[in-house]
Amino acid sequence: MQKKYYILGLSKFGSGLAQILADSGNDVVVIDKNKTSFLKLSPNFPGYRLEGDLTDIRFLESSGIVDTDSVVIATDSDNLNIMLTHICYKVFNISHIFVRLSRNDKGLLFKDMKGVNVINPYQLSLNYFLSITGEKK
Amino acid sequence: MKIVICNGRHSADYLIKQFRKNKNTELIIINDNIETAKYISQENNIDVYVGDATKEYVLSENNIDNCNLFVALSRSDTDNYVACQLAKTVYNAQKCICRAVNPKNVDLFKRLGIDIVVSSTYLLGETVKSLISVSNLVKSLAIEDEKIVLSEIVLKGTDFICNKQLKDINFPATGSISCIFRNPNVIIPKGDTKLVPGDKLLVISNPKSQLSILEFIQNGTNKE
């Protein structure tokens, strides 16, 4: 089924994900503040590219993000990712929020927020190591 | 009183000096720039912790739990926001003050749960607004060689004459409310006409008393 995704921040993770989601037929909008970041996408990327400052609430409002059901937040700043998660949850009421955080402690700020999923590379690497080596936590 | 001040240079320095005047204040100072930390420390003879106040372990090491006031003064609105949210939700700070460089963030951050958001640009805007709106005067028209002026005034809920009947208002003798526009009606005022917020009044007066009539409408003072 075709879904609508907003992807905030074209990190390696953000751009790779955007490409996959768009190629498989989803409706994808990518937002980044640097024009050069869009070069990470293939030239025939079927989604919509939007250049703008994610810290500017007016810009976010005008981006149409309020109508999406899923958003992936993956800028290179943890603090910005946290703030964007709060905005998407409390201001835009988006039901599925996926946020990438490098640090391990900040899930603290999403307590009791239903529909917010934290993707933590540290935790994932740790779990993967434990699973392939059979070591215990 | 337990007060935490994060980042900022001159603003932090100023606040420390202010808070120091009260002897019962316990100050916790955190700064992420080592040079600024040295400056604040020497200037005020106070310990400054060098670290990033948006990190949970930094706040935890400084025992900020249950502080009465948490102030975030960095130049990044995002960092200030995250520091305040951590202080509030994890460390139970009673009041958080967040500095915002972008005035648009004032309303946003309040909506997201920060108690007090301060933006110098926002304050500047409010000051300018209050200066230019000393009166509710919308338009003013001089007729008969400027011997008579017709002023158009929009009533605010806080105005002295608002929510009163005309007969209960001792309107200055130098002017008169000649007409009230209350969308979509035009009302010719009588003694029992009650004025409500949003009413557009057409007031006729002589030019000299125009300002004093405006003042009367706002706060009931009559200099005539």
Short mmCIF file of C-alpha atoms in Angstrom, two decimals:
data_model
loop_
_atom_site.label_atom_id
_atom_site.label_comp_id
_atom_site.label_asym_id
_atom_site.label_seq_id
_atom_site.Cartn_x
_atom_site.Cartn_y
_atom_site.Cartn_z
CA MET A 1 0.00 0.00 0.00
CA GLN A 2 1.27 3.44 -0.86
CA LYS A 3 2.12 5.56 2.19
CA LYS A 4 3.17 9.15 2.61
CA TYR A 5 6.55 9.76 4.24
CA TYR A 6 8.33 12.97 5.18
CA ILE A 7 12.06 12.56 5.69
CA LEU A 8 13.75 15.37 7.60
CA GLY A 9 17.51 15.56 7.10
CA LEU A 10 19.39 13.83 4.32
CA SER A 11 22.03 12.04 6.31
CA LYS A 12 23.37 8.83 4.80
CA PHE A 13 20.55 7.06 6.63
CA GLY A 14 17.92 9.62 5.57
CA SER A 15 18.90 9.66 1.91
CA GLY A 16 19.27 5.87 1.65
CA LEU A 17 15.89 5.35 3.26
CA ALA A 18 14.23 8.02 1.10
CA GLN A 19 15.52 6.32 -2.05
CA ILE A 20 14.23 2.89 -1.01
CA LEU A 21 10.82 4.16 0.13
CA ALA A 22 10.30 6.22 -3.02
CA ASP A 23 11.53 3.48 -5.37
CA SER A 24 9.04 1.05 -3.89
CA GLY A 25 6.19 3.39 -4.75
CA ASN A 26 5.60 5.44 -1.61
CA ASP A 27 4.87 9.14 -1.69
CA VAL A 28 8.09 10.65 -0.28
CA VAL A 29 9.05 14.23 0.55
CA VAL A 30 12.65 14.92 1.61
CA ILE A 31 13.68 18.12 3.38
CA ASP A 32 17.22 19.36 3.98
CA LYS A 33 18.84 22.75 4.46
CA ASN A 34 21.71 22.09 2.05
CA LYS A 35 21.16 21.91 -1.69
CA THR A 36 24.22 19.68 -2.05
CA SER A 37 22.63 17.01 0.19
CA PHE A 38 20.14 16.26 -2.57
CA LEU A 39 23.03 14.95 -4.68
CA LYS A 40 22.96 11.85 -2.47
CA LEU A 41 19.69 10.89 -4.16
CA SER A 42 19.67 9.33 -7.60
CA PRO A 43 18.92 11.81 -10.44
CA ASN A 44 15.60 10.09 -11.19
CA PHE A 45 14.50 10.05 -7.54
CA PRO A 46 10.71 9.89 -7.80
CA GLY A 47 10.00 11.81 -4.56
CA TYR A 48 9.74 15.52 -3.88
CA ARG A 49 12.81 17.55 -2.80
CA LEU A 50 12.35 20.54 -0.52
CA GLU A 51 15.16 22.84 0.58
CA GLY A 52 14.66 24.74 3.84
CA ASP A 53 15.54 25.44 7.44
CA LEU A 54 14.02 22.81 9.72
CA THR A 55 14.41 25.03 12.79
CA ASP A 56 11.89 27.45 11.28
CA ILE A 57 8.35 26.55 12.32
CA ARG A 58 6.77 28.66 9.56
CA PHE A 59 8.73 26.75 6.94
CA LEU A 60 7.62 23.42 8.45
CA GLU A 61 4.00 24.54 8.46
CA SER A 62 4.19 25.54 4.81
CA SER A 63 5.86 22.25 3.84
CA GLY A 64 2.56 20.38 4.16
CA ILE A 65 4.02 18.02 6.79
CA VAL A 66 0.83 18.21 8.84
CA ASP A 67 -0.93 15.92 6.33
CA THR A 68 1.56 13.05 6.51
CA ASP A 69 1.04 9.88 8.54
CA SER A 70 4.73 9.04 8.92
CA VAL A 71 7.81 11.12 9.44
CA VAL A 72 11.46 10.05 9.70
CA ILE A 73 13.67 12.51 11.57
CA ALA A 74 17.35 12.05 10.80
CA THR A 75 19.28 15.34 10.82
CA ASP A 76 22.88 15.29 12.05
CA SER A 77 21.98 17.03 15.31
CA ASP A 78 20.46 15.03 18.16
CA ASN A 79 19.04 18.14 19.78
CA LEU A 80 17.33 19.23 16.57
CA ASN A 81 15.95 15.70 16.14
CA ILE A 82 14.48 15.86 19.65
CA MET A 83 12.90 19.27 19.06
CA LEU A 84 11.48 18.16 15.70
CA THR A 85 10.01 15.06 17.34
CA HIS A 86 8.22 17.22 19.92
CA ILE A 87 6.94 19.53 17.18
CA CYS A 88 5.73 16.65 14.98
CA TYR A 89 4.03 14.99 17.97
CA LYS A 90 2.54 17.93 19.82
CA VAL A 91 1.97 20.52 17.10
CA PHE A 92 1.31 18.46 13.96
CA ASN A 93 -0.13 15.32 15.69
CA ILE A 94 1.67 12.95 13.30
CA SER A 95 0.85 9.35 14.27
CA HIS A 96 4.08 7.56 13.29
CA ILE A 97 7.36 9.24 14.15
CA PHE A 98 10.75 7.60 13.66
CA VAL A 99 13.70 9.49 15.09
CA ARG A 100 17.39 8.68 14.83
CA LEU A 101 19.43 9.57 17.94
CA SER A 102 23.16 9.00 18.32
CA ARG A 103 23.20 9.35 22.07
CA ASN A 104 21.65 6.77 24.24
CA ASP A 105 20.02 8.94 26.92
CA LYS A 106 17.56 11.07 25.03
CA GLY A 107 14.72 8.57 24.76
CA LEU A 108 14.03 10.12 28.18
CA LEU A 109 12.28 13.01 26.51
CA PHE A 110 9.79 10.84 24.62
CA LYS A 111 8.23 9.12 27.63
CA ASP A 112 4.49 8.52 27.20
CA MET A 113 4.60 9.62 23.56
CA LYS A 114 2.71 6.96 21.66
CA GLY A 115 3.87 6.39 18.10
CA VAL A 116 7.39 7.77 18.64
CA ASN A 117 10.08 5.20 17.79
CA VAL A 118 13.74 5.84 18.55
CA ILE A 119 16.38 4.41 16.22
CA ASN A 120 19.69 4.29 18.05
CA PRO A 121 22.76 3.17 16.06
CA TYR A 122 24.72 2.53 19.29
CA GLN A 123 22.06 0.21 20.65
CA LEU A 124 21.62 -1.55 17.32
CA SER A 125 25.36 -2.17 16.91
CA LEU A 126 25.57 -3.45 20.47
CA ASN A 127 22.67 -5.83 20.02
CA TYR A 128 24.02 -7.04 16.70
CA PHE A 129 27.44 -7.74 18.21
CA LEU A 130 25.87 -9.65 21.10
CA SER A 131 23.70 -11.65 18.73
CA ILE A 132 26.50 -12.69 16.35
CA THR A 133 28.97 -13.52 19.12
CA GLY A 134 26.50 -15.08 21.50
CA GLU A 135 27.90 -12.90 24.36
CA LYS A 136 25.46 -12.03 27.15
CA LYS A 137 24.54 -8.50 28.26
CA MET B 1 16.74 29.16 46.13
CA LYS B 2 18.59 26.84 43.76
CA ILE B 3 19.27 28.42 40.38
CA VAL B 4 20.98 26.84 37.37
CA ILE B 5 22.40 29.01 34.59
CA CYS B 6 23.56 27.34 31.36
CA ASN B 7 25.74 28.99 28.73
CA GLY B 8 25.62 32.65 27.75
CA ARG B 9 28.49 35.07 28.34
CA HIS B 10 27.44 38.59 29.25
CA SER B 11 23.88 37.52 29.93
CA ALA B 12 25.09 34.80 32.32
CA ASP B 13 27.57 37.20 33.95
CA TYR B 14 24.82 39.77 34.50
CA LEU B 15 22.36 37.27 35.94
CA ILE B 16 24.97 35.82 38.32
CA LYS B 17 25.68 39.31 39.68
CA GLN B 18 21.95 39.92 40.13
CA PHE B 19 21.23 36.61 41.83
CA ARG B 20 24.32 36.95 44.06
CA LYS B 21 22.70 39.89 45.82
CA ASN B 22 20.49 37.42 47.61
CA LYS B 23 22.68 35.45 50.05
CA ASN B 24 20.35 32.44 50.20
CA THR B 25 20.81 31.62 46.52
CA GLU B 26 22.69 28.52 45.48
CA LEU B 27 24.03 29.03 41.95
CA ILE B 28 25.02 26.23 39.59
CA ILE B 29 26.79 27.50 36.47
CA ILE B 30 27.32 25.35 33.38
CA ASN B 31 29.05 26.52 30.20
CA ASP B 32 30.16 24.56 27.15
CA ASN B 33 32.94 26.97 26.17
CA ILE B 34 36.10 26.75 28.24
CA GLU B 35 37.19 30.35 27.56
CA THR B 36 33.78 31.74 28.52
CA ALA B 37 33.73 29.52 31.60
CA LYS B 38 37.12 30.97 32.69
CA TYR B 39 35.88 34.51 32.13
CA ILE B 40 32.68 34.01 34.16
CA SER B 41 34.59 32.19 36.87
CA GLN B 42 37.21 34.93 37.30
CA GLU B 43 34.71 37.75 37.02
CA ASN B 44 32.44 36.36 39.74
CA ASN B 45 34.78 34.16 41.77
CA ILE B 46 32.49 31.20 41.24
CA ASP B 47 32.90 27.59 40.07
CA VAL B 48 31.82 26.99 36.49
CA TYR B 49 31.29 23.46 35.19
CA VAL B 50 32.47 23.03 31.62
CA GLY B 51 30.08 20.82 29.69
CA ASP B 52 27.10 20.50 27.41
CA ALA B 53 23.87 21.21 29.31
CA THR B 54 21.81 19.25 26.79
CA LYS B 55 23.48 16.04 27.96
CA GLU B 56 21.74 14.15 30.70
CA TYR B 57 24.96 13.18 32.53
CA VAL B 58 26.11 16.82 32.75
CA LEU B 59 22.89 17.84 34.49
CA SER B 60 23.05 14.77 36.69
CA GLU B 61 26.67 15.48 37.77
CA ASN B 62 25.67 18.98 38.80
CA ASN B 63 22.80 17.80 41.03
CA ILE B 64 20.30 20.16 39.51
CA ASP B 65 17.36 18.13 40.88
CA ASN B 66 14.37 20.16 42.02
CA CYS B 67 16.05 23.47 41.24
CA ASN B 68 13.76 26.48 41.61
CA LEU B 69 14.89 28.05 38.38
CA PHE B 70 16.68 26.76 35.28
CA VAL B 71 17.94 29.31 32.75
CA ALA B 72 19.25 28.35 29.28
CA LEU B 73 21.08 31.19 27.52
CA SER B 74 22.98 29.71 24.57
CA ARG B 75 22.81 31.14 21.05
CA SER B 76 21.14 27.99 19.76
CA ASP B 77 17.38 27.90 20.32
CA THR B 78 17.38 24.16 19.78
CA ASP B 79 20.01 23.53 22.49
CA ASN B 80 18.17 25.79 24.93
CA TYR B 81 14.94 23.97 24.22
CA VAL B 82 16.42 20.52 24.83
CA ALA B 83 18.24 21.64 28.01
CA CYS B 84 15.01 23.09 29.41
CA GLN B 85 12.98 19.99 28.53
CA LEU B 86 15.55 17.75 30.24
CA ALA B 87 15.62 19.96 33.33
CA LYS B 88 11.86 19.99 33.51
CA THR B 89 10.89 16.41 32.73
CA VAL B 90 13.88 14.52 34.16
CA TYR B 91 15.09 16.79 36.99
CA ASN B 92 11.82 18.35 38.04
CA ALA B 93 12.94 21.96 37.63
CA GLN B 94 10.18 24.21 38.97
CA LYS B 95 10.55 26.99 36.40
CA CYS B 96 12.50 27.07 33.15
CA ILE B 97 13.53 30.16 31.26
CA CYS B 98 14.62 29.62 27.68
CA ARG B 99 16.34 32.20 25.51
CA ALA B 100 15.22 32.25 21.89
CA VAL B 101 17.12 34.04 19.13
CA ASN B 102 14.31 33.46 16.63
CA PRO B 103 11.23 35.36 17.87
CA LYS B 104 8.95 32.83 16.14
CA ASN B 105 10.08 30.26 18.69
CA VAL B 106 8.57 32.16 21.62
CA ASP B 107 5.04 30.94 21.04
CA LEU B 108 6.19 27.54 19.78
CA PHE B 109 8.32 26.72 22.85
CA LYS B 110 5.57 27.88 25.23
CA ARG B 111 3.18 25.58 23.42
CA LEU B 112 5.65 22.72 23.85
CA GLY B 113 5.74 23.28 27.61
CA ILE B 114 8.57 25.72 28.43
CA ASP B 115 7.41 28.14 31.16
CA ILE B 116 9.10 31.31 30.04
CA VAL B 117 10.66 32.03 26.64
CA VAL B 118 12.61 35.24 26.20
CA SER B 119 13.65 36.67 22.85
CA SER B 120 15.24 40.08 22.65
CA THR B 121 13.92 40.57 19.12
CA TYR B 122 10.42 39.60 20.30
CA LEU B 123 10.65 42.03 23.23
CA LEU B 124 11.90 44.75 20.93
CA GLY B 125 8.91 44.11 18.66
CA GLU B 126 6.50 44.27 21.59
CA THR B 127 8.05 47.54 22.80
CA VAL B 128 7.76 49.08 19.36
CA LYS B 129 4.18 47.84 19.09
CA SER B 130 3.22 49.35 22.44
CA LEU B 131 4.87 52.64 21.48
CA ILE B 132 3.05 52.97 18.21
CA SER B 133 -0.26 51.79 19.60
CA VAL B 134 -0.44 54.23 22.52
CA SER B 135 -3.93 54.80 21.24
CA ASN B 136 -6.46 52.63 19.49
CA LEU B 137 -6.71 55.35 16.91
CA VAL B 138 -7.14 53.85 13.48
CA LYS B 139 -7.79 56.87 11.30
CA SER B 140 -8.22 60.53 11.84
CA LEU B 141 -9.77 63.00 9.45
CA ALA B 142 -9.70 66.76 9.72
CA ILE B 143 -12.65 68.67 8.35
CA GLU B 144 -13.70 72.31 8.09
CA ASP B 145 -10.13 73.63 7.78
CA GLU B 146 -8.96 71.42 10.65
CA LYS B 147 -11.38 72.96 13.10
CA ILE B 148 -13.09 69.59 13.59
CA VAL B 149 -11.49 66.14 13.62
CA LEU B 150 -13.21 62.86 13.12
CA SER B 151 -11.35 59.99 14.82
CA GLU B 152 -11.97 56.34 14.15
CA ILE B 153 -11.29 54.27 17.26
CA VAL B 154 -11.53 50.50 17.74
CA LEU B 155 -12.51 49.55 21.30
CA LYS B 156 -10.42 47.02 23.22
CA GLY B 157 -11.76 44.99 26.15
CA THR B 158 -9.35 46.76 28.49
CA ASP B 159 -10.57 50.25 27.62
CA PHE B 160 -12.23 52.26 30.40
CA ILE B 161 -15.45 52.95 28.51
CA CYS B 162 -15.80 49.40 27.26
CA ASN B 163 -18.75 47.32 28.56
CA LYS B 164 -20.46 50.45 29.92
CA GLN B 165 -23.66 52.24 28.91
CA LEU B 166 -23.17 55.70 27.47
CA LYS B 167 -25.26 57.34 30.19
CA ASP B 168 -22.86 55.96 32.83
CA ILE B 169 -19.83 57.47 31.08
CA ASN B 170 -19.06 61.06 31.80
CA PHE B 171 -17.75 61.65 28.27
CA PRO B 172 -15.62 64.83 27.89
CA ALA B 173 -17.69 67.82 26.78
CA THR B 174 -15.20 68.66 24.02
CA GLY B 175 -16.16 65.63 21.96
CA SER B 176 -18.93 63.22 21.16
CA ILE B 177 -19.35 59.67 19.91
CA SER B 178 -21.36 60.33 16.79
CA CYS B 179 -21.65 56.85 15.39
CA ILE B 180 -20.79 53.24 16.26
CA PHE B 181 -20.01 50.62 13.66
CA ARG B 182 -20.67 47.14 15.04
CA ASN B 183 -20.30 44.81 12.08
CA PRO B 184 -22.64 44.71 10.15
CA ASN B 185 -24.76 47.33 11.93
CA VAL B 186 -24.37 51.07 12.18
CA ILE B 187 -25.63 52.31 15.52
CA ILE B 188 -26.52 55.89 16.37
CA PRO B 189 -25.66 55.99 20.07
CA LYS B 190 -28.24 56.76 22.76
CA GLY B 191 -27.95 56.79 26.54
CA ASP B 192 -28.68 53.08 26.92
CA THR B 193 -26.23 51.99 24.18
CA LYS B 194 -23.65 49.63 25.70
CA LEU B 195 -20.14 49.68 24.21
CA VAL B 196 -18.50 46.32 23.56
CA PRO B 197 -14.98 45.27 22.46
CA GLY B 198 -14.48 45.53 18.70
CA ASP B 199 -16.86 48.47 18.32
CA LYS B 200 -15.56 51.04 15.90
CA LEU B 201 -16.37 54.50 17.23
CA LEU B 202 -16.50 57.65 15.15
CA VAL B 203 -15.69 60.44 17.54
CA ILE B 204 -16.07 64.09 16.66
CA SER B 205 -14.03 66.62 18.58
CA ASN B 206 -11.92 69.71 18.20
CA PRO B 207 -8.30 68.98 17.26
CA LYS B 208 -6.86 70.11 20.59
CA SER B 209 -8.81 67.62 22.67
CA GLN B 210 -8.36 64.65 20.35
CA LEU B 211 -5.55 63.11 22.42
CA SER B 212 -7.19 63.72 25.77
CA ILE B 213 -10.38 62.06 24.51
CA LEU B 214 -8.36 59.04 23.40
CA GLU B 215 -6.83 58.94 26.84
CA PHE B 216 -10.29 59.14 28.43
CA ILE B 217 -11.51 56.25 26.30
CA GLN B 218 -8.56 54.13 27.39
CA ASN B 219 -8.27 54.86 31.09
CA GLY B 220 -11.02 57.27 32.13
CA THR B 221 -8.83 60.23 32.97
CA ASN B 222 -10.35 63.55 32.00
CA LYS B 223 -8.01 66.53 31.92
CA GLU B 224 -10.59 68.99 30.66
#
